[in-house]
Coordinates of C-alpha atoms in Angstrom, one line a residue:
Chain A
X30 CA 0.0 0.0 0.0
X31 CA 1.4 3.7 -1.2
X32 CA 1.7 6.3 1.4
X33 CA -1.3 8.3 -0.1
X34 CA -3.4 5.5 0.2
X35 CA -2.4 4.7 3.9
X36 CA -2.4 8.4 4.8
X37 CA -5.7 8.9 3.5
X38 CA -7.2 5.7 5.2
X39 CA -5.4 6.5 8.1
X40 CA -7.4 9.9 8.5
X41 CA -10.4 8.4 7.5
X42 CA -10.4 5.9 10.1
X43 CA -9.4 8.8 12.8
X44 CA -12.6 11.5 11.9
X45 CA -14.8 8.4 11.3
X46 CA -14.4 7.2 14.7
X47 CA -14.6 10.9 16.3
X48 CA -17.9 11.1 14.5
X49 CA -19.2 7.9 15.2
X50 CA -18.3 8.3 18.8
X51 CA -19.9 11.7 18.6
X52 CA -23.2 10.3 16.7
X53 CA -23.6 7.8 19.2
X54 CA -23.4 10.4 22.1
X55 CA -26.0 12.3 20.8
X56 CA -28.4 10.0 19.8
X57 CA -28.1 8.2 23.3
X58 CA -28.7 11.5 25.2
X59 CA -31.6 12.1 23.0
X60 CA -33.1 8.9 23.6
X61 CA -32.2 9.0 27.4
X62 CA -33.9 12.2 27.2
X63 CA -37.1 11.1 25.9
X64 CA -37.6 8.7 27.6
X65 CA -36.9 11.0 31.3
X66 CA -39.6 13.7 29.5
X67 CA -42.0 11.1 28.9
X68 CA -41.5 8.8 32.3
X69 CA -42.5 12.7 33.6
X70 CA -45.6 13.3 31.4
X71 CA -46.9 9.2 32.5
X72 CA -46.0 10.4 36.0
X73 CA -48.4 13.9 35.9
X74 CA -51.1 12.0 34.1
X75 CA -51.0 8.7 36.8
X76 CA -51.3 11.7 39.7
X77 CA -53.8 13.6 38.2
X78 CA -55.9 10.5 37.9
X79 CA -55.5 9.3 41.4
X80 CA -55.9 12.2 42.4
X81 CA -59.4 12.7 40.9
X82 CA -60.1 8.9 41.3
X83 CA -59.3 9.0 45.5
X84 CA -60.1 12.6 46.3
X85 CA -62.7 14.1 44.3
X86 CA -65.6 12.5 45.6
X87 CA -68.1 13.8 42.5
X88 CA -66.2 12.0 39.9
X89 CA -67.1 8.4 39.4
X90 CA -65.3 5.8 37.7
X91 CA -67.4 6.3 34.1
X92 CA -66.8 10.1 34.3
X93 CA -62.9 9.6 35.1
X94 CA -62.9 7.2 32.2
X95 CA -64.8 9.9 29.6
X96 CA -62.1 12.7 31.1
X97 CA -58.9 10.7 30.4
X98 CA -60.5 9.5 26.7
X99 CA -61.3 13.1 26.0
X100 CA -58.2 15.1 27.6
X101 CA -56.7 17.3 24.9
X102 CA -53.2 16.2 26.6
X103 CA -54.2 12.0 26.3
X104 CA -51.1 9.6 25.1
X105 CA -51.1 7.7 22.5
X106 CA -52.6 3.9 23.7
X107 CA -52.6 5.4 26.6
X108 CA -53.7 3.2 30.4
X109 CA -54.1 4.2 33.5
X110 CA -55.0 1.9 36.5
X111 CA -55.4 2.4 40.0
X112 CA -55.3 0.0 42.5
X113 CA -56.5 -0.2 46.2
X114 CA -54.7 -0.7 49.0
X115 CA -56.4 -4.6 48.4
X116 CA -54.0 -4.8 45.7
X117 CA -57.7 -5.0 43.7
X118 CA -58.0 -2.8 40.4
X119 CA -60.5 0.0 41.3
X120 CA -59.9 2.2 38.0
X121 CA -58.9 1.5 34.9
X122 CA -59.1 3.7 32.2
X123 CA -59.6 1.1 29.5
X124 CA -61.7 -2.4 29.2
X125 CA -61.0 -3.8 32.4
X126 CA -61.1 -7.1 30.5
X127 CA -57.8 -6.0 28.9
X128 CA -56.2 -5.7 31.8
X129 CA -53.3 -8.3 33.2
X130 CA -51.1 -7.1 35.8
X131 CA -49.2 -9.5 37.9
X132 CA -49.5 -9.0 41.9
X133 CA -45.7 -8.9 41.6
X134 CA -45.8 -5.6 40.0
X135 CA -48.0 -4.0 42.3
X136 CA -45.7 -5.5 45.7
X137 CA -42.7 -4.0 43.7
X138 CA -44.5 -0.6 42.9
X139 CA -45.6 -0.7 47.1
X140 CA -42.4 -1.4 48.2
X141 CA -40.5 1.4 46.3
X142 CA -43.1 3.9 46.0
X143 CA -42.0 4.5 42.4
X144 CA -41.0 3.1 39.3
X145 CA -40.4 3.5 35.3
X146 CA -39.8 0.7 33.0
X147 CA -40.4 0.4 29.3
X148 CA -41.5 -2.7 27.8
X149 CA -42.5 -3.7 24.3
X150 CA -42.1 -0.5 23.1
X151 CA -44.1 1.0 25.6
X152 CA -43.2 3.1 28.9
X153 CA -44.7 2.5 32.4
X154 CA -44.8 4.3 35.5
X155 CA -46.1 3.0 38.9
X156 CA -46.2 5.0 42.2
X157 CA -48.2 5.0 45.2
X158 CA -50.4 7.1 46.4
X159 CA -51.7 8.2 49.7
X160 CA -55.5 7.4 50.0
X161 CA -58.1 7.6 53.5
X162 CA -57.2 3.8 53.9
X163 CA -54.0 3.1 52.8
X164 CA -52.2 3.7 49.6
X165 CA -53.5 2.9 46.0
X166 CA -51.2 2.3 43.1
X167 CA -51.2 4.1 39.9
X168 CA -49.8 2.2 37.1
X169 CA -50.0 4.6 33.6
X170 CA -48.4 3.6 30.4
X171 CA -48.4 4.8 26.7
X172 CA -46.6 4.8 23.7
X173 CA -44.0 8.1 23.3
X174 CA -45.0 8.2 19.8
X175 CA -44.4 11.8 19.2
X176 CA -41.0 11.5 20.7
X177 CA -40.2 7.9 19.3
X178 CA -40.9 9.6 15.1
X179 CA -38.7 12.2 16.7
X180 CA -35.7 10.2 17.4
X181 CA -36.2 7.9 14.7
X182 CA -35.9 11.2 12.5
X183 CA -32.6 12.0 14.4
X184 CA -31.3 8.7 13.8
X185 CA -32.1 8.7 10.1
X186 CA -30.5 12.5 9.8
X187 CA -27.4 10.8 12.0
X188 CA -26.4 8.1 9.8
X189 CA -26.9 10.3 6.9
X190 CA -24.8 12.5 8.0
X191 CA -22.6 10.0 8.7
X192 CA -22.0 8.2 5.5
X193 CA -21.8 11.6 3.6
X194 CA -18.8 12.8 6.2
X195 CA -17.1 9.9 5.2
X196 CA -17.4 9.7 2.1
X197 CA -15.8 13.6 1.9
X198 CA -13.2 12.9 4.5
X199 CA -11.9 9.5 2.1
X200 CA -11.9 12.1 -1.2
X201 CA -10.6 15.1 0.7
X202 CA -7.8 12.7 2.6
X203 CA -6.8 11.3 -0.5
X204 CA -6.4 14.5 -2.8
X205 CA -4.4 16.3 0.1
X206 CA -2.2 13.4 0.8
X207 CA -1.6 13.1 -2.9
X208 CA -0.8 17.0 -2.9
X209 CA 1.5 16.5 -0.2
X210 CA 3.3 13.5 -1.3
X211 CA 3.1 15.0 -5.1
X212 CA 6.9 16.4 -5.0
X213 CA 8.2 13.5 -3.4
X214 CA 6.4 11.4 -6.3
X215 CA 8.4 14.3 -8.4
X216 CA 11.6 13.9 -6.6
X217 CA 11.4 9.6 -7.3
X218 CA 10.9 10.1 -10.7
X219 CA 14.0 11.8 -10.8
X220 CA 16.1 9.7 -9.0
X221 CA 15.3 7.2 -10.9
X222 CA 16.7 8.6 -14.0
X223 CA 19.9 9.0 -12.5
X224 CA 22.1 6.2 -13.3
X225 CA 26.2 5.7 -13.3
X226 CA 26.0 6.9 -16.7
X227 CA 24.8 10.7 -15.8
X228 CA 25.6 11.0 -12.2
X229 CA 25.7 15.3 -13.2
X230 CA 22.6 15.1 -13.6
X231 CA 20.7 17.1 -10.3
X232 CA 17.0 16.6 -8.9
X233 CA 14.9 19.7 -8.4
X234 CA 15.4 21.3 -5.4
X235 CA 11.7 22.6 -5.0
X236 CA 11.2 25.8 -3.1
X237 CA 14.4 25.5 -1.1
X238 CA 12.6 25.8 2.1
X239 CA 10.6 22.5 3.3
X240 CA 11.8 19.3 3.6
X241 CA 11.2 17.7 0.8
X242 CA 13.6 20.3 -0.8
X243 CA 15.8 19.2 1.6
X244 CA 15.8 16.0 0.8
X245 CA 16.6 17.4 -2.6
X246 CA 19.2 19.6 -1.8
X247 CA 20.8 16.1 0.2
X248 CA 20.8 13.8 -2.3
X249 CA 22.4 16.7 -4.6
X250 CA 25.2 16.9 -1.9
X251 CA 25.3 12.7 -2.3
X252 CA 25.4 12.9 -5.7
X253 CA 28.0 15.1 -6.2
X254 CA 30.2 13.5 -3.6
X255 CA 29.3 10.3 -5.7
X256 CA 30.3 12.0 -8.8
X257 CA 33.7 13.0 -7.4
X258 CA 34.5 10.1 -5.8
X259 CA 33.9 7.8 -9.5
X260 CA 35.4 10.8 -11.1
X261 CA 38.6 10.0 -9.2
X262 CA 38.0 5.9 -9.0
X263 CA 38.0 6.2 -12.7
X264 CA 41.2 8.6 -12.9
X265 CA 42.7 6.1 -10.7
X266 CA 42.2 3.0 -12.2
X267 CA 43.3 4.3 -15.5
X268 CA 46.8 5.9 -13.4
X269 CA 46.8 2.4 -12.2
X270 CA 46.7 0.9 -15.2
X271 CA 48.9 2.9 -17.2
X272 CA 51.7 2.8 -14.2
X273 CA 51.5 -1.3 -14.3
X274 CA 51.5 -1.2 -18.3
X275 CA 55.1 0.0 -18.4
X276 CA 56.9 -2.3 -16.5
X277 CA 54.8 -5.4 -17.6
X278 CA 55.9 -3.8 -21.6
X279 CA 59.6 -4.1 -20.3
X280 CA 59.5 -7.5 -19.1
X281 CA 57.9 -8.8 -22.2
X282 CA 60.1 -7.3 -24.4
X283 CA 63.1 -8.1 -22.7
X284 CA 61.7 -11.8 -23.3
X285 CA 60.7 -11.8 -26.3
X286 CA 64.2 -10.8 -27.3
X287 CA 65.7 -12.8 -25.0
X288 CA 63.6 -15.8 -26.4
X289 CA 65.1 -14.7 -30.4
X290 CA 67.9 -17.2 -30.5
X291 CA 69.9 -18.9 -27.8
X292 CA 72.2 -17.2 -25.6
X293 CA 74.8 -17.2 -23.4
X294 CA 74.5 -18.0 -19.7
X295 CA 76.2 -14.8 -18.4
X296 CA 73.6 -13.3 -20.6
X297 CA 70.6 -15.3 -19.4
X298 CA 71.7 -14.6 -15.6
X299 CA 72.0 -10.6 -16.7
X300 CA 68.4 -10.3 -18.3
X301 CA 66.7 -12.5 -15.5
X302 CA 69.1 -10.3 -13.2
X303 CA 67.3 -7.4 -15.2
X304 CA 63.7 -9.1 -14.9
X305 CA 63.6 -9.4 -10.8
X306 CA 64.4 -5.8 -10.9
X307 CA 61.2 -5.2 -12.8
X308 CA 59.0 -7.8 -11.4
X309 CA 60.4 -6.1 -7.8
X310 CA 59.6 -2.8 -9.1
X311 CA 55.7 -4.4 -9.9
X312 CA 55.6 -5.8 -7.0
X313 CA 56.4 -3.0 -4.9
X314 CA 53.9 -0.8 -6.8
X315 CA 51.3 -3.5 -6.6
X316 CA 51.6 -2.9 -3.1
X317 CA 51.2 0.6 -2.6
X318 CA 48.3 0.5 -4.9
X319 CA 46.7 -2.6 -2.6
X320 CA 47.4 -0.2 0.7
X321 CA 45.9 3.0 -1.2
X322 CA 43.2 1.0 -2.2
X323 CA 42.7 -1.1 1.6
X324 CA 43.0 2.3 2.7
X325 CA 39.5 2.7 2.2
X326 CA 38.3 0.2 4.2
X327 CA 36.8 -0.4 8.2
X328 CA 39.5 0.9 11.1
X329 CA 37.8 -2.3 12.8
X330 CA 40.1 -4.8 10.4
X331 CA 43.5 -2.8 11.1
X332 CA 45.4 -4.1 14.2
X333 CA 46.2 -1.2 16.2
X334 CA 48.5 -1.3 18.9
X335 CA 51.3 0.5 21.5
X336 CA 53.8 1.8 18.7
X337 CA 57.1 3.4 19.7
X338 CA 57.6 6.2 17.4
X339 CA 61.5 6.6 17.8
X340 CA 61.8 2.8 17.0
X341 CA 59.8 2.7 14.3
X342 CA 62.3 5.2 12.6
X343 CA 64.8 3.4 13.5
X344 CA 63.4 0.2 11.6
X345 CA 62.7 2.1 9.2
X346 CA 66.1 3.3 8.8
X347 CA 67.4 0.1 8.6
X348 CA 65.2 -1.5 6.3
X349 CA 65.9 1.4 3.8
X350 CA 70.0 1.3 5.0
X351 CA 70.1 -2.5 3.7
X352 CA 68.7 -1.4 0.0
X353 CA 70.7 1.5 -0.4
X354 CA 73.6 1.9 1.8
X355 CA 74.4 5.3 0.6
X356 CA 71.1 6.9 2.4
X357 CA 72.3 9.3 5.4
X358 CA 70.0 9.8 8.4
X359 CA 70.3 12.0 10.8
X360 CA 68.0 11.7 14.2
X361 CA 67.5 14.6 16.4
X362 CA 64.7 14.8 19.5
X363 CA 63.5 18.8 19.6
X364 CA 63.1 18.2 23.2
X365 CA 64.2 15.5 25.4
X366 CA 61.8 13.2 26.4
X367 CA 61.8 12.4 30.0
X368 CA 59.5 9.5 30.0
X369 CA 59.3 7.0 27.2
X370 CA 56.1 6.9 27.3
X371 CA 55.4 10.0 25.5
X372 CA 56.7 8.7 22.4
X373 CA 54.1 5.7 22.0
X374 CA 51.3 6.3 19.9
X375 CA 47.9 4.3 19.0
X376 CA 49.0 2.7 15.4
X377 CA 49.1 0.4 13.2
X378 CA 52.9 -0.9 12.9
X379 CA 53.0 -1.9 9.5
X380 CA 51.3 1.3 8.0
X381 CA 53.3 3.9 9.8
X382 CA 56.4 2.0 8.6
X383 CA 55.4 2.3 5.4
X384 CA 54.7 6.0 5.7
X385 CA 57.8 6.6 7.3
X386 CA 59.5 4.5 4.5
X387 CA 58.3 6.3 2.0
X388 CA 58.9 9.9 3.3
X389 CA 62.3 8.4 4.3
X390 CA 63.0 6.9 1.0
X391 CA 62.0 10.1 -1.3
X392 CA 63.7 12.6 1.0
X393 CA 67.0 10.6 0.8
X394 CA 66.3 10.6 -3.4
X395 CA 65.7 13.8 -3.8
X396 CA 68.3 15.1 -2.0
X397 CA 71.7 16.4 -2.8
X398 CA 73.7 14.5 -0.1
X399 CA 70.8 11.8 0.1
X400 CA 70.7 12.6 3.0
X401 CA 67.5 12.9 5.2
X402 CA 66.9 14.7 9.0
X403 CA 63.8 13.8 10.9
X404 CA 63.5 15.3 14.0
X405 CA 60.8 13.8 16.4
X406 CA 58.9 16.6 18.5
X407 CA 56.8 15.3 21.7
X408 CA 54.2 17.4 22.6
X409 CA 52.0 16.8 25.8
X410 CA 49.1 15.5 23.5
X411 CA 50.7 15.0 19.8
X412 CA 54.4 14.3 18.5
X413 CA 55.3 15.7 15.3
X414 CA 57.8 14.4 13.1
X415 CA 59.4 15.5 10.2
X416 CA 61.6 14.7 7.0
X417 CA 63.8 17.4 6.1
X418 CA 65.7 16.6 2.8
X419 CA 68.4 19.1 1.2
X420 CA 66.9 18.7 -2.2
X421 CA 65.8 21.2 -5.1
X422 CA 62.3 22.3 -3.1
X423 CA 59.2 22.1 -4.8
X424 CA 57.4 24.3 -6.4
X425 CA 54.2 26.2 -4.7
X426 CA 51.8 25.1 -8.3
X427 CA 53.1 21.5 -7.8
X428 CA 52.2 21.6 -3.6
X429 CA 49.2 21.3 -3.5
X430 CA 49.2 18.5 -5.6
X431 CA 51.6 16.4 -4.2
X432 CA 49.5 14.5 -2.5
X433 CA 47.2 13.4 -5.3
X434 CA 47.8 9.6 -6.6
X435 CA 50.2 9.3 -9.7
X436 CA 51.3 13.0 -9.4
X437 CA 54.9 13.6 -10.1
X438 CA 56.4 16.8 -10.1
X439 CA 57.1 18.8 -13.6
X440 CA 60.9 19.4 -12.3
X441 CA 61.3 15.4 -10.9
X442 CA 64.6 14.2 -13.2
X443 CA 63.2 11.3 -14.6
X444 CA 66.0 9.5 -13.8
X445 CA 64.6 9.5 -10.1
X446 CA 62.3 6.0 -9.9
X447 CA 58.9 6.7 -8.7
X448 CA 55.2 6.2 -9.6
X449 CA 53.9 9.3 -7.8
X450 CA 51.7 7.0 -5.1
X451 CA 54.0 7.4 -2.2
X452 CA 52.9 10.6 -0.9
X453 CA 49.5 10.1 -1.4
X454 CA 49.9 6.8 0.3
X455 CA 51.3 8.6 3.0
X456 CA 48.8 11.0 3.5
X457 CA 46.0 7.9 3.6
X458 CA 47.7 6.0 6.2
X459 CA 48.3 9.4 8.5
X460 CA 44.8 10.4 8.2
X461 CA 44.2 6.9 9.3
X462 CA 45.7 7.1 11.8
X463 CA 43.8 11.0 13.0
X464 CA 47.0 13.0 11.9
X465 CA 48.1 15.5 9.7
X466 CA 50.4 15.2 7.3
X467 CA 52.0 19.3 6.0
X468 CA 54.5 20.4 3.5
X469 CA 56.6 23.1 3.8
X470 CA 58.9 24.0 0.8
X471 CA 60.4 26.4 -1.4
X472 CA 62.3 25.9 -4.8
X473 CA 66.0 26.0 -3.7
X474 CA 65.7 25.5 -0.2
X475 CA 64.3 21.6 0.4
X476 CA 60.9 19.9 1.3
X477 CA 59.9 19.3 5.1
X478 CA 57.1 17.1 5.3
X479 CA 55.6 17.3 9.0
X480 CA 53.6 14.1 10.1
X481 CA 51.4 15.3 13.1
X482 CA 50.1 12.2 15.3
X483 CA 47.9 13.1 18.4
X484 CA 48.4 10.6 20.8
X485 CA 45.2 8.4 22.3
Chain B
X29 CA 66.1 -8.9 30.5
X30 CA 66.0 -9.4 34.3
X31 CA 67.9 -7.7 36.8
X32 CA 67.2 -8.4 40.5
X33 CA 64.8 -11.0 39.4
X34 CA 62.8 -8.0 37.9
X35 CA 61.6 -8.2 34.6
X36 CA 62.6 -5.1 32.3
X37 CA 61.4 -4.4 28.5
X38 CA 63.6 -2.9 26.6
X39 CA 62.8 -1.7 22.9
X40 CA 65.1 -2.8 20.2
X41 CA 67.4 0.6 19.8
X42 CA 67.6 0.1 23.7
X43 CA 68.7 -3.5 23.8
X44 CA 71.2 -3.0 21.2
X45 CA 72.9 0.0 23.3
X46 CA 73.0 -2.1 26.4
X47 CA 74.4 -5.0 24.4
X48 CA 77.4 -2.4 22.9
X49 CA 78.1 -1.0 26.1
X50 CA 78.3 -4.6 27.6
X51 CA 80.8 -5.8 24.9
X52 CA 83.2 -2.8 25.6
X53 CA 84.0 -4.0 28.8
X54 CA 84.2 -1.1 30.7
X55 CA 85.8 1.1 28.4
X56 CA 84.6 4.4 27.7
X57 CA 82.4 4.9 24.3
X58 CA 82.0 8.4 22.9
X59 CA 78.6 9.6 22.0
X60 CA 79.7 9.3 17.9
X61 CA 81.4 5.7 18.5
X62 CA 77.9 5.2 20.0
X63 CA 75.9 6.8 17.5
X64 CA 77.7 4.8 14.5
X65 CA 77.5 1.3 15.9
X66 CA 73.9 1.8 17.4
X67 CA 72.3 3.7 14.7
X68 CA 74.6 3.4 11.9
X69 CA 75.2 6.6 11.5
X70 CA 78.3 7.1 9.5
X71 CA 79.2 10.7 10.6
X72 CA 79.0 12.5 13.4
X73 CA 75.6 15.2 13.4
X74 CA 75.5 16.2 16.7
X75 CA 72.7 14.2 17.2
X76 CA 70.9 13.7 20.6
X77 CA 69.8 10.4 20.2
X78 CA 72.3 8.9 22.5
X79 CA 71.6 11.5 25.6
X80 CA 67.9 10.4 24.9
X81 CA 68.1 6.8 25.0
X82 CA 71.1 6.6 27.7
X83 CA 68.3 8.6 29.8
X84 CA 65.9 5.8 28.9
X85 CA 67.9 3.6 29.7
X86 CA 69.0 4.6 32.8
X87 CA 65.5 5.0 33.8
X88 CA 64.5 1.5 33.0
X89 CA 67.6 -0.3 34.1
X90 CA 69.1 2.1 37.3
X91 CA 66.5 4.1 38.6
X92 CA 65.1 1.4 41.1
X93 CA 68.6 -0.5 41.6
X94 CA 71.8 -0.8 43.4
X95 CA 74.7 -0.3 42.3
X96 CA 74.3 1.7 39.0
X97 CA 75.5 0.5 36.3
X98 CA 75.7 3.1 33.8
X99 CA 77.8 6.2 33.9
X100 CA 78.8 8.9 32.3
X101 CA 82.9 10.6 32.1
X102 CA 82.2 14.3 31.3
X103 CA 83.5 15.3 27.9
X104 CA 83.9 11.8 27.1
X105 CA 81.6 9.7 26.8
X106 CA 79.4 6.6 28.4
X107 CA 80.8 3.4 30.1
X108 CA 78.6 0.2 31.7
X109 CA 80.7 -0.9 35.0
X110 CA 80.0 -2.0 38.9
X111 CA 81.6 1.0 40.5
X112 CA 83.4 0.4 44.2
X113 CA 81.4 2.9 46.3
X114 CA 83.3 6.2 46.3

């Protein structure tokens, strides 16, 4: 079931009951006060009869009996019977014949000097009254039919009125839900149009105000998040692609040629010699692109534990020291740490290695000496390090895209090996971790990248 | 590492140091001898790498012990040795 329909049921179901309730009400009062009126008018006619039957000693039973036949104010099937205190029926304003009342009745109507009861359509009223001897009892019923065409009238109007509410409240309901939900209905046609292939496409953003132009203006925000984010999958996978081309165009080459004729072993041990190099180089890259790309996923995965900061470097150092030997480091603390403790940082081992690896690895490259500083700064709630390198600086159009996947500087020799995804790497694995990662450089004076790390 | 029974951790960079000192047997070790066989550092950069982790060191391995163990000659450098009481 759509909205509209439910809404508009919904409704309907809510005023119908009001009404119904309210219907009921007033028919029930109505009735209740009918029936009080008439109990009242049997009551006044029963006394009046007595009253002339036990006190009025001129009128006789025949002349009682023309006087309630010919009262302007008689009741429709009207009967009233008087009783002595003998429980024997002394009046009756009818055929006596037709008269059946059980000595029940009258003992009931004795003991509690009054009552009103309808039966069969018809209302009664009993009471006692005070004779010479004793008390009679005054029994006088009719049919309320004045009252009785009244209420049926009401009840007739009431249902009526009913049915037509209803019917309104459905049709009103339904054309104001379907106003209501008519830009949303808008809105999903929309959306619905919008596919991978035309994610630039925008829904209408309505009047700007309520919210279903919210909702508009949100998934607009969504989308184009979407659209940048496939913008820059699809710039990726293509950087990716082209990066991995080059080195799998050397290694086939190299055998193809190598496969021409037969050679000599010195030559087969140089080329395969040649080969590792560039299956290394793959492999490495394949790497960096898995961590760019693993990057993306849950903190829950990711082992995080104690790391030493200082240490790290160190590893570092000597995991870069064992492939080139000619890499300088120089280590400098900005303060002295009293307690080792301020040095440990929530991390994950393996990533911050890399990052440090790689900020490590380019700073000794691109510098002069190939040489790299990193000094380690502790701070109370952070520790900064940086990579100082004595290098050619870069320029200010090329920092701020430094950090971008498969950027490589204009001015990088291309003798300098490299596949641009370091530094963005880098800045994944810092941001990762909470951090910062900043670059501070001028052409002619070196590159200091700062990692910032706040700790726990 | 133990020492009175006690368990110590020490991190790699601080292990190796103690292991370096141990081997010299006494002798005296200036901060760039240090500095090159600890952290291969080839030249001398006025570094403070070995005041830092000689500090650490100290904390973890003489702070709550008798005798010390490690000390340092003024202007020349760091030796490990079981000094008589002066």
């Amino acid at each position: 079931m759509n909205i509209r329909r439910k809404l508009a049921l919904q409704f309907s179901a809510i005023v119908a009951t009001i009404l119904s309730v309210f219907c009921i009400g007033i028919y029930s009062l109505s009735e209740n006060y009918r029936q009080e009126e008439f109990f009242s008018r049997l009551e006044s006619r029963a006394i009046t009869t007595a009253r002339l039957f036990v006190t009025v000693e001129e009128v006789d039973k025949k002349l009682l009996q023309i006087i309630d036949r010919n009262s302007i104010h008689s009741l429709f099937r009207e009967k009233v019977l008087v009783f002595d205190q003998t429980d024997s029926l002394v009046y009756s304003s009818v055929d006596e014949n037709q008269v059946q009342v059980s000595p029940h009745l009258i003992g009931e109507i004795r003991q509690r000097n009054k009552i009103a009861y309808e039966e069969n359509d018809l209302e009664y009223v009993g009471l006692t009254y005070a004779g010479y001897q004793g008390d009679f009892v005054v029994i006088s019923s009719a049919y309320d039919r004045y009252g009785r065409s009244k209420l049926k009238n009401l009840r007739d109007i009431l249902i009526a009125g009913f049915l037509v509410g209803i019917l309104l409240i459905v049709a009103s309901g339904y054309i104001f839900a379907g106003q209501a939900l008519q830009p949303l209905a808008r809105i999903n046609e929309e959306i619905a149009d919008i596919g991978e292939g035309n994610l630039s496409r925008r829904v209408n953003e309505g009047n700007g105000k309520d919210e279903i132009a919210q909702l508009g203006m949100n998934f607009n925000h969504m989308l184009h998040r979407l659209e940048k984010a496939f913008a820059m999958q699809q710039q990726f996978v293509s950087s990716a692609s082209h990066e991995l081309r080059n080195p799998l165009a050397a290694i086939t080459s190299q055998l193809q040629m190598m496969l021409e004729k037969r050679r000599t072993i010195e030559e087969y041990e140089h080329s395969l010699r040649s080969l590792l190099e560039d299956t290394q180089t793959l492999v490495s890259l394949t790497n960096g692109l898995l961590l760019l790309a693993q990057s993306d996923i849950d903190k829950q995965r990711l082992l995080f534990t104690k790391v030493r900061i200082d240490e790290l470097l160190f590893a570092a150092q000597n995991e870069l020291l064992k492939a080139q030997p000619s890499f300088h480091f120089m280590f400098e603390y900005d303060t002295l740490p009293d307690d080792d403790a301020l040095l440990l940082i929530d991390g994950n081992e393996h990533l911050l290695k890399t990052a440090f690896l790689n900020l490590m690895d380019n700073a000794c490259k691109f510098s002069v000496n190939q040489t790299v500083s990193i000094r380690i700064r502790v701070e109370p709630k952070a520790i900064d390090i940086s990579f100082t390198d004595q290098g050619e600086g870069i320029p200010e159009e090329d920092q701020v895209l430094i950090f971008t996947p498969f950027f490589r500087g204009r001015h990088t020799a291309s003798n300098v090996p490299g596949h641009g995804i370091g530094l963005a790497l880098c800045q994944r694995i810092v941001s990762f971790h909470g951090g910062t990662i900043h670059l501070d450089s001028a052409p002619g004076q070196g590159s200091c990248f700062t990692i910032h790390l706040s700790r726990g | 590492m133990f020492r009175s029974g006690k368990v110590i951790d020490l991190t790699a960079k601080e292990y190796t140091l103690l292991e370096y000192l141990m081997r010299l047997d006494g002798r005296i070790a200036s901060r760039h001898e240090i500095v090159e066989a600890v952290w291969d550092v080839n030249f001398d950069t006025g570094t403070n790498v070995v005041e830092v982790y000689i500090n650490f060191l100290r904390k973890k391995i003489d702070r709550q012990f008798e005798p010390k163990l490690i000390h340092t000659k003024q202007g020349l450098g760091y030796f490990l040795n079981v000094l008589p009481p002066a």
